[in-house]
Amino acid sequence: MSCKFYGIGVGPGDSELITIKAAKIFEILDILYVPQSKNGKESIAKKIANPYLNKDILIKERYFPMNYNMDEKIDVWNSISKEIVNDVKQNKNVGFVTLGDPMIYSTYLYVYERLKDYIEVVTIPGISSFINIASSNNFPLVMDRESLAIVSCTDDMHRIYDVLDNFESIVLMKVYKNFKSIIDLIFEKGLEKSSIMVSNSSMEDEVLIKDLSEVKKMDSVPYFTTILINKTYNR
Amino acid sequence: MSCKFYGIGVGPGDSELITIKAAKIFEILDILYVPQSKNGKESIAKKIANPYLNKDILIKERYFPMNYNMDEKIDVWNSISKEIVNDVKQNKNVGFVTLGDPMIYSTYLYVYERLKDYIEVVTIPGISSFINIASSNNFPLVMDRESLAIVSCTDDMHRIYDVLDNFESIVLMKVYKNFKSIIDLIFEKGLEKSSIMVSNSSMEDEVLIKDLSEVKKMDSVPYFTTILINKTYNR
């Protein structure tokens, strides 16, 4: 069987929230690429995958810049994609771990786009952080005829304004960016009692905030912060 | 430790698409409730869970009507919820399996609402069908500042019209209902080349349709049919 590239969603943080399928794929990998957001800092995705890795696997930690320098990012995506293509062409089964689900706001997608025409790609789904936050807090997302909008808070505020008016249920991702304006908007719309905010879902330093007025006093929120809003939910 | 009720998302169909956490919970259950959509027909959720169930587990298959008779449905939800509360109060660990994710368009939510005030509830997330369709087909859902709308096709057509105009990425669930009008609308908006349709994702009878004009010739589509649309994706 020819070798492949596997993009593997490892879920939000807890090692038990990966799929059986993902765990089995870790067993057959020769090489695993692990994105690092800071040089030298242990990757969260690697920590999640650790219990399932075979002992002979070669780990390649690669630095992915998390800044606004597009040229630097593109250089990194290009060079890592080339390296992966070479590995697969030299008959290695190669994996790449990504937090949450690979198809939802992941760095994996930038690598995938660059190598998909050269090697066979298999993508394994994962539990996205918002999915886990909903279940962990028994917070229903959608029932019956309701609709759900998933929006990045790095988007324009008018979009966020719009979805708060027009959807029954809203997931706000990447809240770190405009969190003060976002919280103000939620209060302005009277949705604060239908909302919860969670940072670092299922990780050791998870923070759950049910009373959003607490956020008004904060100076910053962690990078992995998500707000769920459901108009039919009232605490 | 006191006994609990576990709502368990078992993913879209493939037994390997459940989480390690779900598999471990099946080991400690005394009783498992399995919703059946037709009396006597084997439940898909049960089939998915089968490899992980302990040999002493008591399976309670319960019929959930899938029709428009609200009174009949409410009677069923009430009586099953009462039965579950009784089981937990008699010191049993009780599970309830649900396809996909428990917080997204699941029957589980109607049961959950009725018992949450009486017993402790733990909900375990699962891979929703749309999440699996995206990964299996290497179909990116959202990147960067894009937004995603998840809509039930049992909703008004004006909502669907609206999200097709205003979102970069759209998931249409429960397509069985208005599938002819939905397909026409996708062509009208020129989005047919940015769409895929999948029925029974990861099940034995999965059908993937990349060319939506084929759907125009069909008389019906299966109950578990989902369309993904991403305007930046072009096959």
Tab-separated table of C-alpha atoms in Angstrom:
chain	number	residue	atom	x	y	z
A	1	MET	CA	0.000	0.000	0.000
A	2	SER	CA	1.378	3.401	-0.890
A	3	CYS	CA	2.143	5.887	1.846
A	4	LYS	CA	-0.124	8.763	2.711
A	5	PHE	CA	-0.369	12.036	4.528
A	6	TYR	CA	-2.814	12.115	7.446
A	7	GLY	CA	-4.225	15.372	8.805
A	8	ILE	CA	-5.500	14.451	12.266
A	9	GLY	CA	-7.912	16.447	14.399
A	10	VAL	CA	-7.036	15.795	18.051
A	11	GLY	CA	-9.953	17.607	19.668
A	12	PRO	CA	-9.876	20.461	22.188
A	13	GLY	CA	-7.372	19.293	24.815
A	14	ASP	CA	-8.350	16.139	26.729
A	15	SER	CA	-6.550	13.084	25.241
A	16	GLU	CA	-9.749	11.040	25.596
A	17	LEU	CA	-11.570	13.355	23.218
A	18	ILE	CA	-9.809	12.003	20.138
A	19	THR	CA	-11.551	9.377	18.007
A	20	ILE	CA	-10.654	5.692	17.999
A	21	LYS	CA	-9.782	6.204	14.317
A	22	ALA	CA	-7.217	8.900	15.127
A	23	ALA	CA	-5.663	6.724	17.861
A	24	LYS	CA	-5.262	3.839	15.379
A	25	ILE	CA	-3.634	6.049	12.775
A	26	PHE	CA	-1.012	7.224	15.271
A	27	GLU	CA	0.099	3.566	15.479
A	28	ILE	CA	1.014	3.348	11.785
A	29	LEU	CA	2.780	6.692	11.374
A	30	ASP	CA	6.507	6.929	10.641
A	31	ILE	CA	6.678	10.699	11.073
A	32	LEU	CA	4.476	13.176	12.925
A	33	TYR	CA	4.555	16.903	12.240
A	34	VAL	CA	3.692	19.006	15.258
A	35	PRO	CA	3.008	22.724	14.871
A	36	GLN	CA	4.491	24.931	17.576
A	37	SER	CA	3.211	28.433	18.140
A	38	LYS	CA	6.287	29.438	20.126
A	39	ASN	CA	9.773	28.081	19.576
A	40	GLY	CA	10.665	25.684	22.366
A	41	LYS	CA	7.191	25.587	23.961
A	42	GLU	CA	5.549	22.156	24.117
A	43	SER	CA	2.726	21.868	21.609
A	44	ILE	CA	-0.742	21.202	23.049
A	45	ALA	CA	-1.632	18.981	20.088
A	46	LYS	CA	1.465	16.845	20.741
A	47	LYS	CA	0.532	16.455	24.411
A	48	ILE	CA	-2.957	15.260	23.417
A	49	ALA	CA	-1.534	12.717	20.953
A	50	ASN	CA	1.252	11.471	23.257
A	51	PRO	CA	-0.531	8.447	24.818
A	52	TYR	CA	-1.203	6.956	21.366
A	53	LEU	CA	2.122	7.451	19.539
A	54	ASN	CA	4.191	4.386	18.603
A	55	LYS	CA	7.649	4.320	20.160
A	56	ASP	CA	9.553	4.526	16.861
A	57	ILE	CA	7.779	7.599	15.525
A	58	LEU	CA	9.913	10.536	14.387
A	59	ILE	CA	8.509	13.804	15.752
A	60	LYS	CA	9.155	16.903	13.661
A	61	GLU	CA	8.279	20.012	15.635
A	62	ARG	CA	7.883	22.960	13.306
A	63	TYR	CA	7.362	26.564	14.245
A	64	PHE	CA	4.201	28.242	12.881
A	65	PRO	CA	4.243	31.996	13.452
A	66	MET	CA	1.023	33.396	14.986
A	67	ASN	CA	1.404	37.004	13.913
A	68	TYR	CA	0.257	39.330	11.135
A	69	ASN	CA	3.338	38.961	8.932
A	70	MET	CA	1.774	37.230	5.909
A	71	ASP	CA	5.089	36.794	4.037
A	72	GLU	CA	6.653	34.983	6.969
A	73	LYS	CA	3.606	32.710	7.302
A	74	ILE	CA	3.522	31.832	3.610
A	75	ASP	CA	7.242	30.982	3.651
A	76	VAL	CA	6.663	28.626	6.580
A	77	TRP	CA	3.604	26.955	4.988
A	78	ASN	CA	5.507	26.478	1.729
A	79	SER	CA	8.598	24.990	3.278
A	80	ILE	CA	6.750	22.623	5.652
A	81	SER	CA	4.492	21.447	2.820
A	82	LYS	CA	7.525	20.668	0.652
A	83	GLU	CA	9.167	18.760	3.472
A	84	ILE	CA	5.998	16.673	3.997
A	85	VAL	CA	5.698	15.880	0.273
A	86	ASN	CA	9.320	14.686	0.279
A	87	ASP	CA	8.740	12.479	3.317
A	88	VAL	CA	5.685	10.806	1.780
A	89	LYS	CA	7.496	10.301	-1.552
A	90	GLN	CA	10.254	8.526	0.392
A	91	ASN	CA	7.662	5.972	1.501
A	92	LYS	CA	6.822	7.317	4.915
A	93	ASN	CA	3.362	7.537	6.461
A	94	VAL	CA	3.250	11.101	7.657
A	95	GLY	CA	0.833	12.717	10.117
A	96	PHE	CA	0.085	16.291	11.078
A	97	VAL	CA	-1.788	17.048	14.306
A	98	THR	CA	-4.179	19.919	14.614
A	99	LEU	CA	-6.285	21.077	17.580
A	100	GLY	CA	-10.049	20.666	17.342
A	101	ASP	CA	-11.308	19.751	13.876
A	102	PRO	CA	-9.069	20.105	10.788
A	103	MET	CA	-11.760	21.752	8.646
A	104	ILE	CA	-12.690	24.510	11.128
A	105	TYR	CA	-10.279	27.456	11.503
A	106	SER	CA	-7.133	25.312	11.519
A	107	THR	CA	-3.585	25.993	10.410
A	108	TYR	CA	-3.679	22.541	8.824
A	109	LEU	CA	-5.772	23.942	5.952
A	110	TYR	CA	-2.918	26.179	4.779
A	111	VAL	CA	-0.597	23.190	4.626
A	112	TYR	CA	-3.248	20.979	3.023
A	113	GLU	CA	-3.827	23.458	0.176
A	114	ARG	CA	-0.132	23.391	-0.688
A	115	LEU	CA	0.368	19.635	-0.823
A	116	LYS	CA	-2.966	18.206	-1.966
A	117	ASP	CA	-1.935	18.033	-5.625
A	118	TYR	CA	1.213	16.005	-4.943
A	119	ILE	CA	0.374	13.285	-2.404
A	120	GLU	CA	-2.661	11.376	-1.138
A	121	VAL	CA	-4.298	13.147	1.813
A	122	VAL	CA	-6.579	11.555	4.421
A	123	THR	CA	-8.181	13.916	6.928
A	124	ILE	CA	-9.524	12.623	10.257
A	125	PRO	CA	-12.209	14.744	11.931
A	126	GLY	CA	-11.979	15.932	15.535
A	127	ILE	CA	-14.139	17.450	18.265
A	128	SER	CA	-14.051	21.210	17.770
A	129	SER	CA	-13.764	23.268	20.969
A	130	PHE	CA	-17.274	24.727	20.600
A	131	ILE	CA	-18.747	21.214	20.275
A	132	ASN	CA	-17.029	20.195	23.499
A	133	ILE	CA	-18.030	23.346	25.359
A	134	ALA	CA	-21.670	22.696	24.450
A	135	SER	CA	-21.687	19.083	25.703
A	136	SER	CA	-19.569	19.722	28.813
A	137	ASN	CA	-21.982	22.421	29.919
A	138	ASN	CA	-25.180	20.727	28.726
A	139	PHE	CA	-25.701	23.757	26.522
A	140	PRO	CA	-27.940	22.837	23.544
A	141	LEU	CA	-26.780	24.344	20.249
A	142	VAL	CA	-29.644	23.670	17.816
A	143	MET	CA	-32.966	21.825	17.921
A	144	ASP	CA	-35.727	21.348	15.432
A	145	ARG	CA	-35.836	24.247	12.897
A	146	GLU	CA	-33.266	26.486	14.597
A	147	SER	CA	-30.091	27.711	12.888
A	148	LEU	CA	-26.535	28.120	14.152
A	149	ALA	CA	-23.944	30.678	13.037
A	150	ILE	CA	-20.239	30.164	13.698
A	151	VAL	CA	-18.371	33.432	13.443
A	152	SER	CA	-14.781	34.510	14.000
A	153	CYS	CA	-14.490	37.628	16.155
A	154	THR	CA	-11.660	38.764	13.887
A	155	ASP	CA	-14.456	39.462	11.355
A	156	ASP	CA	-16.105	42.892	11.051
A	157	MET	CA	-18.344	43.900	13.960
A	158	HIS	CA	-21.293	44.421	11.604
A	159	ARG	CA	-21.318	40.697	10.831
A	160	ILE	CA	-21.412	39.864	14.527
A	161	TYR	CA	-24.170	42.437	15.016
A	162	ASP	CA	-26.113	40.785	12.234
A	163	VAL	CA	-25.867	37.177	13.452
A	164	LEU	CA	-26.827	38.176	16.996
A	165	ASP	CA	-30.054	39.573	15.552
A	166	ASN	CA	-30.857	36.852	13.050
A	167	PHE	CA	-29.790	33.489	14.484
A	168	GLU	CA	-31.213	31.511	17.394
A	169	SER	CA	-27.806	30.163	18.268
A	170	ILE	CA	-24.355	31.718	17.777
A	171	VAL	CA	-20.807	30.497	18.370
A	172	LEU	CA	-18.212	33.260	18.631
A	173	MET	CA	-14.690	31.948	18.037
A	174	LYS	CA	-11.368	33.801	18.500
A	175	VAL	CA	-12.927	36.088	21.097
A	176	TYR	CA	-9.465	37.309	22.256
A	177	LYS	CA	-9.384	39.939	19.524
A	178	ASN	CA	-12.296	42.296	20.266
A	179	PHE	CA	-13.514	40.825	23.516
A	180	LYS	CA	-14.512	44.136	25.148
A	181	SER	CA	-16.706	45.243	22.225
A	182	ILE	CA	-18.149	41.735	21.898
A	183	ILE	CA	-19.172	41.580	25.555
A	184	ASP	CA	-20.700	45.077	25.348
A	185	LEU	CA	-22.677	44.018	22.294
A	186	ILE	CA	-24.004	40.889	24.034
A	187	PHE	CA	-25.266	43.048	26.924
A	188	GLU	CA	-26.698	45.645	24.515
A	189	LYS	CA	-28.745	42.882	22.856
A	190	GLY	CA	-29.836	41.496	26.247
A	191	LEU	CA	-28.248	38.110	25.521
A	192	GLU	CA	-25.956	37.878	28.556
A	193	LYS	CA	-28.170	35.357	30.361
A	194	SER	CA	-28.235	33.134	27.272
A	195	SER	CA	-24.442	33.021	26.962
A	196	ILE	CA	-21.442	31.199	28.388
A	197	MET	CA	-17.758	31.858	27.802
A	198	VAL	CA	-15.075	29.160	28.014
A	199	SER	CA	-11.302	29.493	27.646
A	200	ASN	CA	-9.017	26.478	27.050
A	201	SER	CA	-11.876	23.959	26.922
A	202	SER	CA	-10.935	20.548	28.427
A	203	MET	CA	-7.345	21.687	29.079
A	204	GLU	CA	-5.802	21.844	32.561
A	205	ASP	CA	-6.344	25.599	32.739
A	206	GLU	CA	-9.946	25.642	31.492
A	207	VAL	CA	-11.971	28.646	32.656
A	208	LEU	CA	-15.774	28.703	32.489
A	209	ILE	CA	-17.542	32.034	32.894
A	210	LYS	CA	-21.317	31.944	33.240
A	211	ASP	CA	-21.723	35.549	34.334
A	212	LEU	CA	-20.343	37.625	31.458
A	213	SER	CA	-20.205	40.807	33.548
A	214	GLU	CA	-17.012	39.302	35.050
A	215	VAL	CA	-15.351	39.593	31.652
A	216	LYS	CA	-15.826	43.364	31.667
A	217	LYS	CA	-13.256	43.577	34.467
A	218	MET	CA	-10.642	41.506	32.607
A	219	ASP	CA	-7.681	43.003	30.735
A	220	SER	CA	-7.293	40.109	28.320
A	221	VAL	CA	-8.719	36.655	27.585
A	222	PRO	CA	-6.743	33.561	26.468
A	223	TYR	CA	-6.266	32.813	22.751
A	224	PHE	CA	-8.600	29.784	22.887
A	225	THR	CA	-11.712	31.554	24.105
A	226	THR	CA	-15.185	30.842	22.760
A	227	ILE	CA	-18.626	32.243	23.570
A	228	LEU	CA	-21.809	30.218	23.017
A	229	ILE	CA	-25.141	32.004	22.786
A	230	ASN	CA	-28.533	30.319	22.528
A	231	LYS	CA	-31.587	32.547	22.747
A	232	THR	CA	-33.801	29.690	23.940
A	233	TYR	CA	-31.356	28.921	26.766
A	234	ASN	CA	-31.725	30.912	29.955
A	235	ARG	CA	-29.719	30.238	33.051
B	1	MET	CA	-19.798	7.520	43.681
B	2	SER	CA	-23.394	8.261	42.832
B	3	CYS	CA	-24.841	7.024	39.567
B	4	LYS	CA	-25.329	9.267	36.588
B	5	PHE	CA	-27.037	9.608	33.259
B	6	TYR	CA	-24.717	9.775	30.247
B	7	GLY	CA	-25.858	11.224	26.913
B	8	ILE	CA	-23.354	9.862	24.428
B	9	GLY	CA	-22.719	11.161	20.918
B	10	VAL	CA	-21.638	8.199	18.783
B	11	GLY	CA	-20.722	10.086	15.606
B	12	PRO	CA	-22.103	9.639	12.098
B	13	GLY	CA	-21.953	5.865	11.528
B	14	ASP	CA	-18.439	4.351	11.562
B	15	SER	CA	-17.718	2.757	14.981
B	16	GLU	CA	-14.173	4.174	14.893
B	17	LEU	CA	-15.531	7.718	14.821
B	18	ILE	CA	-16.523	7.675	18.483
B	19	THR	CA	-14.205	9.219	21.066
B	20	ILE	CA	-12.023	7.217	23.449
B	21	LYS	CA	-14.055	8.854	26.235
B	22	ALA	CA	-17.350	7.475	24.876
B	23	ALA	CA	-15.844	3.984	24.499
B	24	LYS	CA	-14.709	4.056	28.153
B	25	ILE	CA	-18.130	5.137	29.400
B	26	PHE	CA	-19.802	2.206	27.618
B	27	GLU	CA	-17.696	-0.059	29.879
B	28	ILE	CA	-19.220	1.289	33.113
B	29	LEU	CA	-22.885	1.431	32.055
B	30	ASP	CA	-25.527	-0.813	33.623
B	31	ILE	CA	-28.268	0.191	31.211
B	32	LEU	CA	-28.200	1.666	27.704
B	33	TYR	CA	-31.216	3.353	26.142
B	34	VAL	CA	-31.321	3.037	22.377
B	35	PRO	CA	-33.758	5.119	20.343
B	36	GLN	CA	-35.433	3.288	17.489
B	37	SER	CA	-37.067	5.192	14.662
B	38	LYS	CA	-39.039	2.156	13.512
B	39	ASN	CA	-40.294	-0.578	15.801
B	40	GLY	CA	-38.221	-3.714	15.304
B	41	LYS	CA	-35.578	-2.080	13.064
B	42	GLU	CA	-32.006	-2.226	14.403
B	43	SER	CA	-30.879	1.182	15.595
B	44	ILE	CA	-27.854	2.675	13.817
B	45	ALA	CA	-26.610	4.223	17.071
B	46	LYS	CA	-26.682	0.782	18.739
B	47	LYS	CA	-24.719	-0.759	15.870
B	48	ILE	CA	-22.044	1.942	16.254
B	49	ALA	CA	-21.775	1.379	20.023
B	50	ASN	CA	-21.821	-2.445	19.819
B	51	PRO	CA	-18.045	-3.113	19.793
B	52	TYR	CA	-17.621	-1.206	23.073
B	53	LEU	CA	-20.537	-2.439	25.213
B	54	ASN	CA	-19.805	-4.546	28.300
B	55	LYS	CA	-21.343	-8.023	28.201
B	56	ASP	CA	-23.661	-7.484	31.188
B	57	ILE	CA	-25.271	-4.305	29.912
B	58	LEU	CA	-29.064	-4.155	29.760
B	59	ILE	CA	-30.215	-2.698	26.440
B	60	LYS	CA	-33.538	-0.850	26.464
B	61	GLU	CA	-34.686	-0.185	22.928
B	62	ARG	CA	-37.343	2.505	22.906
B	63	TYR	CA	-39.411	3.673	19.971
B	64	PHE	CA	-39.154	7.384	19.103
B	65	PRO	CA	-41.771	8.406	16.524
B	66	MET	CA	-40.392	10.402	13.582
B	67	ASN	CA	-43.596	12.051	12.462
B	68	TYR	CA	-45.478	15.333	12.893
B	69	ASN	CA	-47.735	14.177	15.724
B	70	MET	CA	-46.453	16.419	18.533
B	71	ASP	CA	-48.701	14.880	21.228
B	72	GLU	CA	-47.411	11.403	20.510
B	73	LYS	CA	-43.814	12.631	20.625
B	74	ILE	CA	-44.247	14.477	23.911
B	75	ASP	CA	-45.846	11.398	25.503
B	76	VAL	CA	-42.875	9.300	24.441
B	77	TRP	CA	-40.290	11.834	25.671
B	78	ASN	CA	-42.068	12.120	29.012
B	79	SER	CA	-42.378	8.423	29.630
B	80	ILE	CA	-38.791	7.572	28.592
B	81	SER	CA	-37.416	10.418	30.726
B	82	LYS	CA	-39.342	9.142	33.754
B	83	GLU	CA	-38.060	5.631	33.184
B	84	ILE	CA	-34.457	6.907	33.001
B	85	VAL	CA	-34.824	8.953	36.203
B	86	ASN	CA	-36.123	5.847	37.982
B	87	ASP	CA	-33.220	3.737	36.748
B	88	VAL	CA	-30.611	6.259	37.933
B	89	LYS	CA	-32.354	6.619	41.299
B	90	GLN	CA	-32.107	2.843	41.679
B	91	ASN	CA	-28.317	3.177	41.502
B	92	LYS	CA	-27.757	2.344	37.862
B	93	ASN	CA	-25.359	4.106	35.508
B	94	VAL	CA	-27.555	4.812	32.515
B	95	GLY	CA	-26.541	5.788	28.978
B	96	PHE	CA	-28.444	7.098	25.999
B	97	VAL	CA	-26.874	6.912	22.535
B	98	THR	CA	-27.467	9.554	19.931
B	99	LEU	CA	-26.133	9.836	16.359
B	100	GLY	CA	-23.630	12.597	15.609
B	101	ASP	CA	-23.287	15.145	18.392
B	102	PRO	CA	-25.841	15.395	21.251
B	103	MET	CA	-26.090	19.194	21.107
B	104	ILE	CA	-26.813	19.464	17.365
B	105	TYR	CA	-30.309	18.546	16.139
B	106	SER	CA	-30.618	15.446	18.316
B	107	THR	CA	-33.589	13.707	19.872
B	108	TYR	CA	-31.478	13.419	23.012
B	109	LEU	CA	-32.127	17.102	23.763
B	110	TYR	CA	-35.868	16.485	24.257
B	111	VAL	CA	-35.101	13.779	26.791
B	112	TYR	CA	-32.358	15.838	28.454
B	113	GLU	CA	-34.732	18.787	29.033
B	114	ARG	CA	-37.166	16.538	30.856
B	115	LEU	CA	-34.737	14.885	33.272
B	116	LYS	CA	-32.016	17.483	33.920
B	117	ASP	CA	-33.646	18.742	37.123
B	118	TYR	CA	-33.827	15.290	38.723
B	119	ILE	CA	-30.537	13.465	38.073
B	120	GLU	CA	-26.913	14.285	37.260
B	121	VAL	CA	-26.323	14.444	33.508
B	122	VAL	CA	-22.979	14.073	31.717
B	123	THR	CA	-22.989	14.680	27.969
B	124	ILE	CA	-20.201	13.305	25.758
B	125	PRO	CA	-19.650	15.095	22.443
B	126	GLY	CA	-19.542	13.313	19.092
B	127	ILE	CA	-18.531	13.906	15.492
B	128	SER	CA	-21.509	15.493	13.742
B	129	SER	CA	-22.214	14.213	10.227
B	130	PHE	CA	-21.285	17.533	8.612
B	131	ILE	CA	-17.924	17.539	10.406
B	132	ASN	CA	-17.206	14.061	9.053
B	133	ILE	CA	-18.366	14.891	5.524
B	134	ALA	CA	-15.982	17.854	5.469
B	135	SER	CA	-12.916	15.844	6.560
B	136	SER	CA	-13.701	12.752	4.486
B	137	ASN	CA	-13.901	14.885	1.372
B	138	ASN	CA	-11.096	17.300	2.258
B	139	PHE	CA	-13.699	20.035	2.045
B	140	PRO	CA	-12.596	23.056	4.153
B	141	LEU	CA	-15.410	24.624	6.161
B	142	VAL	CA	-13.956	27.882	7.506
B	143	MET	CA	-10.564	29.605	7.468
B	144	ASP	CA	-9.304	32.881	8.799
B	145	ARG	CA	-12.150	35.448	9.045
B	146	GLU	CA	-14.834	33.396	7.262
B	147	SER	CA	-18.168	32.482	8.842
B	148	LEU	CA	-20.219	29.301	8.736
B	149	ALA	CA	-24.009	28.942	8.924
B	150	ILE	CA	-25.646	25.638	9.858
B	151	VAL	CA	-29.256	25.574	8.769
B	152	SER	CA	-32.028	23.011	8.845
B	153	CYS	CA	-33.852	22.698	5.518
B	154	THR	CA	-37.075	22.308	7.481
B	155	ASP	CA	-36.701	26.067	8.158
B	156	ASP	CA	-38.327	28.720	5.933
B	157	MET	CA	-36.839	29.082	2.452
B	158	HIS	CA	-36.164	32.789	3.058
B	159	ARG	CA	-33.633	31.883	5.741
B	160	ILE	CA	-31.836	29.558	3.361
B	161	TYR	CA	-31.930	32.252	0.674
B	162	ASP	CA	-30.401	34.665	3.128
B	163	VAL	CA	-27.516	32.476	4.327
B	164	LEU	CA	-26.584	31.532	0.768
B	165	ASP	CA	-26.126	35.242	0.073
B	166	ASN	CA	-24.405	36.273	3.276
B	167	PHE	CA	-22.126	33.453	4.433
B	168	GLU	CA	-18.905	32.141	2.902
B	169	SER	CA	-19.699	28.622	4.034
B	170	ILE	CA	-23.062	26.923	4.595
B	171	VAL	CA	-24.111	23.520	5.930
B	172	LEU	CA	-27.623	22.451	4.957
B	173	MET	CA	-28.959	19.712	7.245
B	174	LYS	CA	-32.195	17.671	6.862
B	175	VAL	CA	-32.129	18.176	3.104
B	176	TYR	CA	-34.763	15.406	2.591
B	177	LYS	CA	-37.562	17.869	3.211
B	178	ASN	CA	-37.357	20.454	0.396
B	179	PHE	CA	-34.537	18.959	-1.609
B	180	LYS	CA	-35.861	19.973	-5.043
B	181	SER	CA	-36.258	23.660	-4.131
B	182	ILE	CA	-32.906	23.634	-2.322
B	183	ILE	CA	-31.050	22.250	-5.340
B	184	ASP	CA	-32.783	24.764	-7.644
B	185	LEU	CA	-31.758	27.586	-5.319
B	186	ILE	CA	-28.110	26.443	-5.267
B	187	PHE	CA	-28.066	26.505	-9.100
B	188	GLU	CA	-29.859	29.873	-9.174
B	189	LYS	CA	-27.100	31.329	-6.974
B	190	GLY	CA	-24.379	29.714	-9.115
B	191	LEU	CA	-23.052	27.723	-6.141
B	192	GLU	CA	-23.332	24.214	-7.626
B	193	LYS	CA	-19.603	23.890	-8.249
B	194	SER	CA	-18.858	24.896	-4.648
B	195	SER	CA	-21.155	22.220	-3.175
B	196	ILE	CA	-21.178	18.538	-2.309
B	197	MET	CA	-24.055	16.390	-1.086
B	198	VAL	CA	-23.614	13.308	1.097
B	199	SER	CA	-26.224	10.860	2.365
B	200	ASN	CA	-25.557	8.407	5.225
B	201	SER	CA	-22.019	9.671	5.884
B	202	SER	CA	-19.605	6.886	6.957
B	203	MET	CA	-22.402	4.284	6.924
B	204	GLU	CA	-22.372	1.222	4.634
B	205	ASP	CA	-24.761	2.887	2.203
B	206	GLU	CA	-23.025	6.270	2.030
B	207	VAL	CA	-23.665	8.195	-1.199
B	208	LEU	CA	-21.467	11.120	-2.269
B	209	ILE	CA	-22.747	13.399	-5.016
B	210	LYS	CA	-20.301	15.964	-6.373
B	211	ASP	CA	-22.378	16.948	-9.392
B	212	LEU	CA	-25.619	18.321	-7.944
B	213	SER	CA	-27.411	18.188	-11.323
B	214	GLU	CA	-27.753	14.430	-10.640
B	215	VAL	CA	-30.014	15.242	-7.687
B	216	LYS	CA	-32.509	16.942	-9.999
B	217	LYS	CA	-33.349	13.526	-11.456
B	218	MET	CA	-33.962	11.913	-8.053
B	219	ASP	CA	-37.418	11.329	-6.554
B	220	SER	CA	-36.254	11.370	-2.940
B	221	VAL	CA	-33.089	11.580	-0.863
B	222	PRO	CA	-32.332	9.661	2.368
B	223	TYR	CA	-33.209	11.152	5.772
B	224	PHE	CA	-29.528	11.676	6.666
B	225	THR	CA	-28.599	13.928	3.759
B	226	THR	CA	-26.389	16.993	4.128
B	227	ILE	CA	-25.115	19.586	1.637
B	228	LEU	CA	-21.869	21.513	2.239
B	229	ILE	CA	-21.264	24.758	0.368
B	230	ASN	CA	-18.071	26.786	0.482
B	231	LYS	CA	-17.811	29.716	-1.898
B	232	THR	CA	-14.014	29.647	-1.860
B	233	TYR	CA	-14.019	25.946	-2.829
B	234	ASN	CA	-14.297	25.129	-6.497
B	235	ARG	CA	-14.020	21.656	-7.883
